Coordinates of C-alpha atoms in Angstrom, one line a residue:
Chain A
X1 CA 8.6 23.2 -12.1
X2 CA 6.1 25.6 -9.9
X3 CA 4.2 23.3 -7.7
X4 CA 1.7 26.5 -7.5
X5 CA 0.4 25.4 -10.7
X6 CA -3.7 26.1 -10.5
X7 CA -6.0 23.5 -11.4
X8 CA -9.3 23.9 -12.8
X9 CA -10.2 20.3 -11.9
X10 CA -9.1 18.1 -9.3
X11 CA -9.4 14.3 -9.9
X12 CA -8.8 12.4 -6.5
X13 CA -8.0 8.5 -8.1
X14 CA -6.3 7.6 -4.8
X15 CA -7.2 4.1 -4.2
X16 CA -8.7 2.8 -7.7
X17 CA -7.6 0.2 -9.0
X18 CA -10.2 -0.2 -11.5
X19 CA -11.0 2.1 -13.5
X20 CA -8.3 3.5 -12.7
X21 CA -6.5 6.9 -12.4
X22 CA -5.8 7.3 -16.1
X23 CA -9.4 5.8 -17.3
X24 CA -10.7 9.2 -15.0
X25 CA -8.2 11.7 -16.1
X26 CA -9.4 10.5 -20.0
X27 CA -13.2 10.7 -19.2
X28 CA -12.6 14.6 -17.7
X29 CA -9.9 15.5 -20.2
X30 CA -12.7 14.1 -22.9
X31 CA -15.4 16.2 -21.7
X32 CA -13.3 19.0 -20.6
X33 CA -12.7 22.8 -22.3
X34 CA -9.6 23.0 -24.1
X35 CA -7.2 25.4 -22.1
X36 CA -8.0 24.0 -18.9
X37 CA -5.9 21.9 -16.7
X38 CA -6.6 18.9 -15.0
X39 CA -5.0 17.2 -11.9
X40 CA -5.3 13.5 -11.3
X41 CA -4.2 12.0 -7.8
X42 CA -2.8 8.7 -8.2
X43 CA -0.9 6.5 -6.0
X44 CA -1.0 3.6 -8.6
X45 CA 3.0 3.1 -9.7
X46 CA 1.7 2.4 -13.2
X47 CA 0.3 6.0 -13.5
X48 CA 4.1 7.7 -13.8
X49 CA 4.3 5.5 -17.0
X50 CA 1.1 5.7 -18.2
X51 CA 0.0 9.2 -17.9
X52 CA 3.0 11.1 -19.5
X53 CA 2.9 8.2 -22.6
X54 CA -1.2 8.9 -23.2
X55 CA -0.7 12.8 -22.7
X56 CA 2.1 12.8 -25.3
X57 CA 0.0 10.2 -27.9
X58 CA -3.2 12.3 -27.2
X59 CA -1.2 15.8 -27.8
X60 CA -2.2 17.0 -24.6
X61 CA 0.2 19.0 -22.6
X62 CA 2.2 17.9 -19.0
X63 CA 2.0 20.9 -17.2
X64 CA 3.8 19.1 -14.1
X65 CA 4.0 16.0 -12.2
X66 CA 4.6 16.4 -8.4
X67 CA 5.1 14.0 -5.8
X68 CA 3.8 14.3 -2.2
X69 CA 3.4 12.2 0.4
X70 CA 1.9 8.8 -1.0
X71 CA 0.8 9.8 -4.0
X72 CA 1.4 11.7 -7.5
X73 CA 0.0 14.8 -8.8
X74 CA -0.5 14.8 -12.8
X75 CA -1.3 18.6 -14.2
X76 CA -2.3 18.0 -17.7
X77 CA -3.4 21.2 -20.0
X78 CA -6.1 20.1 -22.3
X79 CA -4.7 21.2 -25.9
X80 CA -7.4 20.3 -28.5
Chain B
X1 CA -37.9 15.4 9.4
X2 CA -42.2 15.2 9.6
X3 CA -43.6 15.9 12.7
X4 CA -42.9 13.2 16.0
X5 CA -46.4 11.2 15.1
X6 CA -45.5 10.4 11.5
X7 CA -43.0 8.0 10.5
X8 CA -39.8 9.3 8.3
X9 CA -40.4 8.7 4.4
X10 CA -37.6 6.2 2.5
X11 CA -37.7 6.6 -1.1
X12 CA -35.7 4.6 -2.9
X13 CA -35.3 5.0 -6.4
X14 CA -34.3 2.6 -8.9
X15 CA -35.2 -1.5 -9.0
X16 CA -31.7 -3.2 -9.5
X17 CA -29.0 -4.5 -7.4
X18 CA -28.3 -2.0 -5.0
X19 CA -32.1 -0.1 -4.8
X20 CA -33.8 -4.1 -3.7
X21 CA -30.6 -4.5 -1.3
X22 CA -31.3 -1.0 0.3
X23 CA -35.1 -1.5 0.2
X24 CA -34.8 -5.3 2.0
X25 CA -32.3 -3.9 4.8
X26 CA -34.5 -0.7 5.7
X27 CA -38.3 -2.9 5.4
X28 CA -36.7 -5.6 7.7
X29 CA -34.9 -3.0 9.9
X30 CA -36.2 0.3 9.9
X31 CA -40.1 -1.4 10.1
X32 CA -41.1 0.4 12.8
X33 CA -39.2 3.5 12.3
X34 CA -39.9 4.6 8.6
X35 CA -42.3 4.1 6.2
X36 CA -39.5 3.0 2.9
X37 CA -40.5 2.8 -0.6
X38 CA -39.0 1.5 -3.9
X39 CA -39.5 2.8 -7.2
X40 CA -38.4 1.3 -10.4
X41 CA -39.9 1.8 -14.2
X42 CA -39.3 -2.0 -14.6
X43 CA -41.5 -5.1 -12.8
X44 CA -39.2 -7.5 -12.7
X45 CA -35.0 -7.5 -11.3
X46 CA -32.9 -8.3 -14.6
X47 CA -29.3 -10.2 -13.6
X48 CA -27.7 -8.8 -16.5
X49 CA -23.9 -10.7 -16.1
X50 CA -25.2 -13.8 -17.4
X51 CA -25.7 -12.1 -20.7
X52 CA -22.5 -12.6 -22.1
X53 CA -23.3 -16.5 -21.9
X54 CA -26.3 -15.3 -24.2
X55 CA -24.2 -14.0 -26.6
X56 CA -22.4 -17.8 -27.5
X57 CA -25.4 -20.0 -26.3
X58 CA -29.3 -20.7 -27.8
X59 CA -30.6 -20.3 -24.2
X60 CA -33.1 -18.0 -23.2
X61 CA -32.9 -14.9 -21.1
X62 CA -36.1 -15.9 -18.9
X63 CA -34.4 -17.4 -16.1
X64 CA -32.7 -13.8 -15.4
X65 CA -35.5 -12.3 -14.4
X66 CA -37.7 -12.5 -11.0
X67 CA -40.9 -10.1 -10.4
X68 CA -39.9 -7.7 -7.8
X69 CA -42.6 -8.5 -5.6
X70 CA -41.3 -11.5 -5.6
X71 CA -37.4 -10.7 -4.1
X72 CA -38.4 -7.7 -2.2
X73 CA -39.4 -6.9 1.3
X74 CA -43.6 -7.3 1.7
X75 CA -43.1 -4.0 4.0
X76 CA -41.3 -2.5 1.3
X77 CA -44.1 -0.3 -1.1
X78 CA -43.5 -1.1 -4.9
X79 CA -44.0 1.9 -7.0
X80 CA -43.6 1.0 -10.9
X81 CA -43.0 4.5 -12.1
X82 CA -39.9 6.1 -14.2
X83 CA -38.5 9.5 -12.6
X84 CA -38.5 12.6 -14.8
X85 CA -36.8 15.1 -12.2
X86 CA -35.9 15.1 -8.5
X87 CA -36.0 18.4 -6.8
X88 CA -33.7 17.8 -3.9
X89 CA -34.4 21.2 -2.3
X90 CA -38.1 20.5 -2.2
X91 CA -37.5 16.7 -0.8
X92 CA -39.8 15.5 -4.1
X93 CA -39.4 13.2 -7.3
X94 CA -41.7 13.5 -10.2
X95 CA -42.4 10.7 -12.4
X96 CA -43.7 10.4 -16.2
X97 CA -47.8 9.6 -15.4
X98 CA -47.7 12.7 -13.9
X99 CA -48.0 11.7 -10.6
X100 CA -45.3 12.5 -7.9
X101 CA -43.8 11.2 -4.2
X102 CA -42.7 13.4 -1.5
X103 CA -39.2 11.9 1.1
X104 CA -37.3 12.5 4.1
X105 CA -34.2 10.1 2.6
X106 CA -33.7 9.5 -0.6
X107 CA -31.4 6.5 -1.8
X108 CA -30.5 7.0 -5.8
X109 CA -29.9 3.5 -7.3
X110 CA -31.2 3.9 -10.5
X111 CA -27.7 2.9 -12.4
X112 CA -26.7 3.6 -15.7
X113 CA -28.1 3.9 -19.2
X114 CA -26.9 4.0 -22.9
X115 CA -27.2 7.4 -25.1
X116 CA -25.9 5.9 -28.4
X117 CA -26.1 9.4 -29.8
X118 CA -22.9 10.6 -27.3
X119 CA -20.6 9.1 -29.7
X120 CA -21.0 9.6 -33.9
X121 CA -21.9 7.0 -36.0
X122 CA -22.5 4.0 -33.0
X123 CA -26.6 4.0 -33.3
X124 CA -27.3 1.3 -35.7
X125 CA -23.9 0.2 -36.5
X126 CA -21.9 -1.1 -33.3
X127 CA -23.1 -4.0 -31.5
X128 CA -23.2 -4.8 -27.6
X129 CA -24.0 -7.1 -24.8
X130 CA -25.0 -4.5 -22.2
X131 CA -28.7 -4.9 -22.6
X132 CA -31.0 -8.2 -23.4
X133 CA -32.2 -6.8 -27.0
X134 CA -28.7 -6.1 -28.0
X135 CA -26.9 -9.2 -26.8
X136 CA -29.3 -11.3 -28.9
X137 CA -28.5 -9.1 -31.6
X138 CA -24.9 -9.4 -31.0
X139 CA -25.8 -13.2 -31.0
X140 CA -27.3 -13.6 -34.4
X141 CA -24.5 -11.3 -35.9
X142 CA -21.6 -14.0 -34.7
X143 CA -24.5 -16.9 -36.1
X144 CA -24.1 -15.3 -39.7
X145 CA -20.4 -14.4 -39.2
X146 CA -18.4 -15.9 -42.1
X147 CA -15.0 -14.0 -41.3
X148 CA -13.1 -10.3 -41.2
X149 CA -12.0 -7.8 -38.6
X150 CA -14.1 -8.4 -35.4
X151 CA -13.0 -4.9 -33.4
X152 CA -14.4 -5.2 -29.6
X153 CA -13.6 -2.1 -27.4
X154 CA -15.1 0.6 -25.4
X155 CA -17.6 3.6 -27.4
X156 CA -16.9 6.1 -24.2
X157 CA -16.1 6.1 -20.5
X158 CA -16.9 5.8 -17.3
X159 CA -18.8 2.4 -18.6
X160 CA -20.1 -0.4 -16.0
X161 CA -18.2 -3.7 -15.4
X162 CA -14.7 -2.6 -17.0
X163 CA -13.2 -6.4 -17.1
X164 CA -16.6 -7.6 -19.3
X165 CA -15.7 -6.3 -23.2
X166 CA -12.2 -8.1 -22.3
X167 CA -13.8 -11.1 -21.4
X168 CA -15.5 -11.4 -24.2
X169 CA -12.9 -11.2 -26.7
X170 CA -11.3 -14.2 -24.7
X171 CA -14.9 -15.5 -25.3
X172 CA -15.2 -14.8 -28.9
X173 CA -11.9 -16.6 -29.8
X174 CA -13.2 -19.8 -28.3
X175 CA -16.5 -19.3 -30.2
X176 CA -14.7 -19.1 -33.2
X177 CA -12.3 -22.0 -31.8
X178 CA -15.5 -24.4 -31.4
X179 CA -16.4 -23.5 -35.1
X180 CA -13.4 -24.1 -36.5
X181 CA -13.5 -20.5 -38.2
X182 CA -9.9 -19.2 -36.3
X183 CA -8.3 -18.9 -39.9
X184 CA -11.0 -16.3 -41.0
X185 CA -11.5 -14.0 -37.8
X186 CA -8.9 -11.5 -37.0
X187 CA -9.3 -10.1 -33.1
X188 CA -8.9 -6.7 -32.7
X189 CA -9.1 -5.2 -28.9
X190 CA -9.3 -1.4 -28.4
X191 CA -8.0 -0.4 -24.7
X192 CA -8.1 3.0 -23.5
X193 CA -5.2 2.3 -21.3
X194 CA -1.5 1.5 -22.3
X195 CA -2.0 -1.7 -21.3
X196 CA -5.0 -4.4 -21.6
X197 CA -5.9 -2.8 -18.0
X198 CA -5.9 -0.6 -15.1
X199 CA -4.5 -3.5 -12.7
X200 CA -0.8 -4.0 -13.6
X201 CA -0.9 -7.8 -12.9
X202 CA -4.3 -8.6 -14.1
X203 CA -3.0 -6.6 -17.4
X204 CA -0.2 -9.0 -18.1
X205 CA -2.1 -11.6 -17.7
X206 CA -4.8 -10.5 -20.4
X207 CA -1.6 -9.6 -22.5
X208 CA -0.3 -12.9 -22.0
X209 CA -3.4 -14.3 -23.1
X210 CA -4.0 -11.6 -26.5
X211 CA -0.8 -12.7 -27.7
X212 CA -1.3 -16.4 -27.1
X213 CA -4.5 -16.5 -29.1
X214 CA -3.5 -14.3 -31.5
X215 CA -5.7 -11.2 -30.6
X216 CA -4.2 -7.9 -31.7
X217 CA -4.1 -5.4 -29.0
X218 CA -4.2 -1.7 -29.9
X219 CA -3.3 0.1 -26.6
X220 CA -4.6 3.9 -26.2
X221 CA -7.5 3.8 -28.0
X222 CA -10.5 5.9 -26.7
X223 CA -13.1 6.1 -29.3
X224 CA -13.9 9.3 -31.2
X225 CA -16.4 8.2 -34.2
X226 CA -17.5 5.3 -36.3
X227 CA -17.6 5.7 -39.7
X228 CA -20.2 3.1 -41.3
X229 CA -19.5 3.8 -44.8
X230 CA -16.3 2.8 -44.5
X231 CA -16.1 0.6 -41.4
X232 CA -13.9 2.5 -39.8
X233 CA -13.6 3.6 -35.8
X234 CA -11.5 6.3 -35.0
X235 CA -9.3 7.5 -32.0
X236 CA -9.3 10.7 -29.8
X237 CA -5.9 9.9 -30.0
X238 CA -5.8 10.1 -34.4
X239 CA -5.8 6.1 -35.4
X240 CA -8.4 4.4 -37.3
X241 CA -9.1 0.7 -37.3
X242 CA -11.3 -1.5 -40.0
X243 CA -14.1 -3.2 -39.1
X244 CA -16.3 -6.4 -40.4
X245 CA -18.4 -6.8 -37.0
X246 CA -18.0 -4.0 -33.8
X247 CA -18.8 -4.7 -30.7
X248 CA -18.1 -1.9 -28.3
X249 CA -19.5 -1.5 -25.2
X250 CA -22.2 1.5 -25.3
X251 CA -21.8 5.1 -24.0
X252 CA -23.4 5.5 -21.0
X253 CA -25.2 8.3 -18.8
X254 CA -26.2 8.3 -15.3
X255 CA -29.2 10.1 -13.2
X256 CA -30.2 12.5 -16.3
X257 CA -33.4 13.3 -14.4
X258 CA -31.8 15.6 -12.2
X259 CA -30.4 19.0 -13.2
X260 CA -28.9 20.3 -9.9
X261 CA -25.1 20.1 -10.4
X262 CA -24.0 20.3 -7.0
X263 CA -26.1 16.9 -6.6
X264 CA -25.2 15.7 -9.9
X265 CA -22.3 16.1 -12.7
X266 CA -24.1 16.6 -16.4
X267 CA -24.0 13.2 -17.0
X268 CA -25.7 12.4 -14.1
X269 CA -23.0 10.7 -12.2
X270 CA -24.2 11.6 -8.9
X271 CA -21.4 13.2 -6.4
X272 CA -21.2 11.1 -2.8
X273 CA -18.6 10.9 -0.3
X274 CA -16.8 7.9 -0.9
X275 CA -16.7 6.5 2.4
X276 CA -20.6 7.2 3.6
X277 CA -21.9 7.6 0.0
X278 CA -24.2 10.3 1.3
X279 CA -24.8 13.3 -1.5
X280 CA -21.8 16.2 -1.2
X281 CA -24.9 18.4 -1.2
X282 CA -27.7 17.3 0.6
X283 CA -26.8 15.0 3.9
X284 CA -30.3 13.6 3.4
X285 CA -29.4 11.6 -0.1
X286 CA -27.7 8.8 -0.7
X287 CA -26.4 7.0 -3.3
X288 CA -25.3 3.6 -4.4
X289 CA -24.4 1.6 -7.5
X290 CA -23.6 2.8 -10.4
X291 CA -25.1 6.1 -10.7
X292 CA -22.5 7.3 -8.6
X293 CA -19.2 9.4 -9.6
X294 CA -17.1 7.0 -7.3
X295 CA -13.5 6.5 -8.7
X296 CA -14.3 2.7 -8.6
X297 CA -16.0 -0.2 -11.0
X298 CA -19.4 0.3 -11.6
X299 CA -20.4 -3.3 -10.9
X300 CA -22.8 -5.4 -9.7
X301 CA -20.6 -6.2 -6.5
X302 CA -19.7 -2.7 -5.6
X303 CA -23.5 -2.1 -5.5
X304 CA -24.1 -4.9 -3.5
X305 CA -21.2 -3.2 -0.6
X306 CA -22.3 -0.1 -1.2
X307 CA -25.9 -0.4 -0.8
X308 CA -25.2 -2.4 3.0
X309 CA -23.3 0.8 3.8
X310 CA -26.1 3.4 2.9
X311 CA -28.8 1.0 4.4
X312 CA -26.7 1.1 7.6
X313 CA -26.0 5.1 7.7
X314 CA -29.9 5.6 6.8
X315 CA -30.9 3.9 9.4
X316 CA -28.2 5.3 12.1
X317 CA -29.5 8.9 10.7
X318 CA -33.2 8.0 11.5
X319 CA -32.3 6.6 15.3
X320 CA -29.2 9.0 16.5
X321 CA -28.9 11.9 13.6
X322 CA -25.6 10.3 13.2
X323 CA -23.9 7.9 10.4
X324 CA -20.8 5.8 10.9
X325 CA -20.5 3.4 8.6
X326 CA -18.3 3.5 5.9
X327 CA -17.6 1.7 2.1
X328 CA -14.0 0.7 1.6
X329 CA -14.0 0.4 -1.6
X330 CA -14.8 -3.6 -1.9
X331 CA -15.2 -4.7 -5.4
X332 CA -15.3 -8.4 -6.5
X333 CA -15.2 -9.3 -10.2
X334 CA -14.9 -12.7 -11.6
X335 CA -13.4 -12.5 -15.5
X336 CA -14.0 -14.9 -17.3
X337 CA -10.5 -15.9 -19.4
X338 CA -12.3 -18.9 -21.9
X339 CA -15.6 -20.6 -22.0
X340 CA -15.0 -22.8 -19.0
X341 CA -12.3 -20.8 -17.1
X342 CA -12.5 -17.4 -15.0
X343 CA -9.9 -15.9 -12.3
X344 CA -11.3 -13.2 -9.8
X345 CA -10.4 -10.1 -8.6
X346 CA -10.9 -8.9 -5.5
X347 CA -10.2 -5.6 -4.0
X348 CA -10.9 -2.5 -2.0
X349 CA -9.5 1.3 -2.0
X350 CA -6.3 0.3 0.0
X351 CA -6.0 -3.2 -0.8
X352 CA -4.4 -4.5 -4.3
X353 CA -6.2 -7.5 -5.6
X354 CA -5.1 -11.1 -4.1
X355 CA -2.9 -12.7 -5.4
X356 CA -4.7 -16.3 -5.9
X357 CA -7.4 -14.8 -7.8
X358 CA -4.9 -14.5 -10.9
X359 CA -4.7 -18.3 -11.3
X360 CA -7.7 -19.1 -13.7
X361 CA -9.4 -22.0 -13.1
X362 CA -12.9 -24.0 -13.2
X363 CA -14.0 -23.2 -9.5
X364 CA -14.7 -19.5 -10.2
X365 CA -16.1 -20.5 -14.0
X366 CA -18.6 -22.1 -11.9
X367 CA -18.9 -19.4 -9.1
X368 CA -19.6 -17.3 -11.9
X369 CA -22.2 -19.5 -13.8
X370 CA -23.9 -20.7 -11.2
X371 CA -23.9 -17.2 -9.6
X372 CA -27.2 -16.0 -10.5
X373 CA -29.5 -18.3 -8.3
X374 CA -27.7 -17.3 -5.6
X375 CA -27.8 -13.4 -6.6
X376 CA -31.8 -13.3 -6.2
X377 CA -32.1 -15.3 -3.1
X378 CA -29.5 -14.6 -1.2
X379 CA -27.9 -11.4 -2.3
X380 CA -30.2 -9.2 -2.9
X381 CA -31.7 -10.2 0.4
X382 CA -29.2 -7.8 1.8
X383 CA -28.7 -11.1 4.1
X384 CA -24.9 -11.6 3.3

């Protein structure tokens, strides 16, 4: 997958714990424009569970997942 | 900056935890180098944590307040005024009376606030604990309880103190314990997550504990709508619950006064760096508590850190034209897992919580209860 993949929002969740990364990627991908992607930054190990699973049940799109050096980039397409 | 004869204006806006921390620091240390003032629409500090005791006890909420006056700084001007609009480019806030106050530094403290209207169907028909006049709402609803579906959850997110409507359910089942009523209440919890909670270990814990007592845990669930007709609340992600009593914690909304969105998002979540907490924007604002977009719980705690850091870098700005200190993300939070039993957790941006905060116990039930005396003379004191 294209790690050139642009995002119109960057998230940075490195380093919470609470709420969390997934609590921030909901609260943009809630407000957010359909169509537009979203990338969270986590370096929580619960995230490469969670994320995909609430993408999937909220019938959002995962554009990519890409890891880098200590963390996890999640692209998610905002699909309705 | 005014001109070398005049003293550098502090405004402080916002009369909670973190805008009386700010304002004690700056009128005990900054006395002779700014003039610093506070401005909050209420007289009095509320300690708002102890109002999930309100909700299963007959006491009163009068021992949560304390004037002001009373906890803050006697070099510290009090304005009792509600902002309508900060112009950050002009340096000035406007308040409702019409009248208006000019600043060199600005702190923004003035936390969040609940817009029932952001989520369909919630005014009128869910209840809370976030606010005095709700919780003893909340309270004579459980009074007059005689069984159902009691659905607790979250209306919207971000929302302040993220372990609190979790607590509460724990709460709620020994209420209904105490009354003998478990037979005719069915819990219902509504997480967002996939999980009870963003914290893996804390999370099985809570899980642990749902199952345990019984409490039926519906995992991704971010609210969409309530129905009152047919007492139903419904999912972004397409399920639908039934209701007797709901209790969800209230959407909230941050700084709406100000409309600059390179200050502010457009729910007035207010954009700092996370380290220095000073405004993306504008190096001369601050911000602290939970009006910020920090990726971290809105809590009394985090306020209580937070508003040492800004305190420190205001005051560094004023002497050098420097700043240096910086928040590491501390948060504290004691969660309370019964009536008489909490376990704590404590953590930072780099640091998971510790690991003896996950064994529940009485000590930090009464660290917790008993926490409020020492919240309005010592904490907010900006002393420890």
């Amino acid at each position: 997958m294209s790690q050139e993949i642009k995002a119109d929002k960057v998230i940075d969740a490195r380093g919470s714990f609470c709420p969390g990364p997934l609590m921030e990627l909901i609260k943009n991908i809630k407000r957010g424009e359909v169509g537009k992607i979203y990338e969270v930054w986590s370096k929580d190990a619960g995230s490469i569970r969670d994320i995909p699973k609430w993408v999937a049940k909220a019938k959002h799109e995962m554009v990519g997942i890409f890891e880098e050096d200590g963390y996890t980039r999640f692209a998610v397409k905002k699909m309705r | 900056m005014n001109s070398v004869d005049k003293k550098p204006h502090v405004v402080i806006l916002g009369g909670g935890t973190g805008g009386v921390i700010v304002a004690n620091l700056l009128g005990r240390k900054a006395k002779k180098l700014a003039d610093v003032t506070l401005v909050s629409k209420q007289e009095n500090v509320f300690y708002e944590p102890d109002l999930i005791y309100r909700i299963f006890d007959k006491k009163s909420t009068k021992k949560q307040y304390r004037p002001l006056r009373k906890v803050v700084n006697k070099r510290v001007k009090i304005l009792n005024e509600e902002v309508i609009h900060l112009d950050p480019k002009g340096q000035k806030v406007q308040f409702k009376s019409g009248n208006d106050i000019s600043y060199d530094y600005l702190v923004i403290a003035t936390g969040a606030h609940y817009n029932y209207d952001n989520v369909p169907g919630y005014a009128g028909e869910a209840h809370h604990f976030y606010d005095e006049e709700a919780a003893l709402k909340l309270r004579d609803a459980l009074e007059s309880f005689e069984g159902g579906n009691i659905v607790t959850g979250v209306a919207d997110l971000p929302y302040k103190c993220p372990i609190a409507p979790i607590e509460v359910t724990f709460m709620l089942y020994h209420y209904f314990k105490r009354r003998k009523m478990l037979e005719q209440v069915n819990l219902h919890y509504l997480s967002p997550l996939g999980g009870a909670f963003s914290i893996e270990q804390a999370s099985e814990k809570f899980e642990k504990q749902f199952e345990k007592k019984g409490i039926e845990l519906h995992e991704f669930f971010n609210t969409e709508e309530i129905l009152p007709e047919k007492k139903v609340v419904s999912s972004l992600e397409g399920e639908e619950i039934n209701y007797d009593l709901l209790i969800l914690v209230p959407p909230h909304e941050g700084a709406t006064y100000i409309d600059d969105r390179e200050l502010a998002n457009e729910q007035g979540w207010v954009l700092v760096d996370t380290e220095r907490l000073q405004s993306l924007a504008y190096p001369n604002i601050f911000a602290v508590g939970d009006t910020t977009e920090l990726p971290i719980s809105k809590a009394g705690s985090t306020a209580h850190y937070q508003a040492k850091v800004a305190s420190k870098n205001i005051l560094r700005l004023i002497k050098e034209g420097q700043l240096n200190a910086k928040y590491n993300g501390h948060a504290q939070c004691f969660v309370m897992m019964g009536l008489t039993s909490a376990m704590v957790l404590d953590f930072t941006y780099t640091r998971p919580p510790l690991r003896i905060g996950y064994i529940p116990n009485r000590l930090f039930y009464y660290v917790k209860k008993f926490f409020a005396r020492f919240f309005f003379r010592g904490v907010l004191s900006g002393r420890i």
